[in-house]
Amino acid sequence: AYIESLEGLFRDLDANGSGTISFEDFTNHLERHETSALFSVLGIEVSDAISFFETLDVDGSHELEIDEFVMGCLNLRGNVRTVDVATLMRENKRLVQRIGKVAKSTDDQLQHII
């Protein structure tokens, strides 16, 4: 029932039926009392829409697909500490990606020298 509720919420947020939710769609719907109430009933704290959206946006596409949305919401159920941990995980992922880019650049430069 919980997952079905999240899937239904996703369909509501996906106003144009594209299969993705843009940040604009997300924030527009958060302003509606029904949406924020449903998040609350589901045990999900959405006090900062930008951070919440970025936490759910695992692939960094600036859009949420249904699996990102449902799995992200499942992971963020509970108290504020969970959201804090998710934010740290997102920031850690970004740092790992940046380190990977620097490592590749360094490797490319070394290959050019050799």
PDB file of N, CA and C in Angstrom, residues 3 16 20 30-31 44 46 50 52 55 62 66 69 71-72 76-77 88 98 106-107:
ATOM      1  N   ILE A   3       3.990   1.657  -1.215  1.00  0.00           N
ATOM      2  CA  ILE A   3       4.602   1.860  -2.537  1.00  0.00           C
ATOM      3  C   ILE A   3       3.551   2.319  -3.532  1.00  0.00           C
ATOM      4  N   ASN A  16       2.273  16.099 -17.018  1.00  0.00           N
ATOM      5  CA  ASN A  16       2.197  15.941 -18.473  1.00  0.00           C
ATOM      6  C   ASN A  16       2.336  14.487 -18.923  1.00  0.00           C
ATOM      7  N   THR A  20       8.500  11.432 -16.061  1.00  0.00           N
ATOM      8  CA  THR A  20       9.487  12.076 -15.194  1.00  0.00           C
ATOM      9  C   THR A  20       8.842  13.284 -14.512  1.00  0.00           C
ATOM     10  N   LEU A  30       4.295  20.711  -4.340  1.00  0.00           N
ATOM     11  CA  LEU A  30       4.546  20.800  -2.899  1.00  0.00           C
ATOM     12  C   LEU A  30       3.779  21.952  -2.271  1.00  0.00           C
ATOM     13  N   GLU A  31       3.472  22.957  -3.077  1.00  0.00           N
ATOM     14  CA  GLU A  31       2.724  24.104  -2.566  1.00  0.00           C
ATOM     15  C   GLU A  31       1.265  23.746  -2.291  1.00  0.00           C
ATOM     16  N   ILE A  44       7.330  11.361   5.491  1.00  0.00           N
ATOM     17  CA  ILE A  44       8.456  11.967   4.780  1.00  0.00           C
ATOM     18  C   ILE A  44       8.455  13.464   5.049  1.00  0.00           C
ATOM     19  N   VAL A  46       9.544  17.075   4.168  1.00  0.00           N
ATOM     20  CA  VAL A  46      10.000  17.853   3.016  1.00  0.00           C
ATOM     21  C   VAL A  46      10.042  19.317   3.426  1.00  0.00           C
ATOM     22  N   ILE A  50      14.467  21.932  -2.443  1.00  0.00           N
ATOM     23  CA  ILE A  50      15.647  21.789  -3.299  1.00  0.00           C
ATOM     24  C   ILE A  50      16.496  20.614  -2.840  1.00  0.00           C
ATOM     25  N   PHE A  52      15.624  18.119  -0.945  1.00  0.00           N
ATOM     26  CA  PHE A  52      14.859  16.882  -1.066  1.00  0.00           C
ATOM     27  C   PHE A  52      14.896  16.379  -2.505  1.00  0.00           C
ATOM     28  N   THR A  55      18.310  15.114  -3.453  1.00  0.00           N
ATOM     29  CA  THR A  55      18.574  13.833  -2.809  1.00  0.00           C
ATOM     30  C   THR A  55      17.908  12.702  -3.585  1.00  0.00           C
ATOM     31  N   HIS A  62      18.314  16.079 -13.174  1.00  0.00           N
ATOM     32  CA  HIS A  62      17.419  17.190 -12.850  1.00  0.00           C
ATOM     33  C   HIS A  62      15.964  16.846 -13.126  1.00  0.00           C
ATOM     34  N   ILE A  66      10.249   7.391 -11.959  1.00  0.00           N
ATOM     35  CA  ILE A  66       9.431   6.785 -10.911  1.00  0.00           C
ATOM     36  C   ILE A  66      10.258   5.960  -9.934  1.00  0.00           C
ATOM     37  N   PHE A  69      12.084   8.257  -7.543  1.00  0.00           N
ATOM     38  CA  PHE A  69      11.134   8.871  -6.621  1.00  0.00           C
ATOM     39  C   PHE A  69      10.698   7.888  -5.539  1.00  0.00           C
ATOM     40  N   MET A  71      11.967   4.837  -4.624  1.00  0.00           N
ATOM     41  CA  MET A  71      13.051   4.319  -3.781  1.00  0.00           C
ATOM     42  C   MET A  71      13.610   5.419  -2.877  1.00  0.00           C
ATOM     43  N   GLY A  72      13.730   6.624  -3.410  1.00  0.00           N
ATOM     44  CA  GLY A  72      14.217   7.736  -2.603  1.00  0.00           C
ATOM     45  C   GLY A  72      13.292   8.037  -1.439  1.00  0.00           C
ATOM     46  N   LEU A  76      13.908   7.769   2.601  1.00  0.00           N
ATOM     47  CA  LEU A  76      13.830   8.988   3.412  1.00  0.00           C
ATOM     48  C   LEU A  76      12.702   8.968   4.435  1.00  0.00           C
ATOM     49  N   ARG A  77      11.986   7.875   4.501  1.00  0.00           N
ATOM     50  CA  ARG A  77      10.937   7.758   5.516  1.00  0.00           C
ATOM     51  C   ARG A  77      11.551   7.891   6.893  1.00  0.00           C
ATOM     52  N   LEU A  88      24.102  13.846   3.161  1.00  0.00           N
ATOM     53  CA  LEU A  88      25.532  13.528   3.209  1.00  0.00           C
ATOM     54  C   LEU A  88      25.913  12.516   2.135  1.00  0.00           C
ATOM     55  N   ARG A  98      33.602  13.982  -8.671  1.00  0.00           N
ATOM     56  CA  ARG A  98      34.624  15.000  -8.952  1.00  0.00           C
ATOM     57  C   ARG A  98      36.022  14.409  -8.861  1.00  0.00           C
ATOM     58  N   THR A 106      44.146  13.563 -14.681  1.00  0.00           N
ATOM     59  CA  THR A 106      45.547  13.329 -14.320  1.00  0.00           C
ATOM     60  C   THR A 106      46.120  12.171 -15.117  1.00  0.00           C
ATOM     61  N   ASP A 107      45.348  11.098 -15.245  1.00  0.00           N
ATOM     62  CA  ASP A 107      45.791   9.937 -16.015  1.00  0.00           C
ATOM     63  C   ASP A 107      46.006  10.312 -17.479  1.00  0.00           C
TER      64      ASP A 107
END
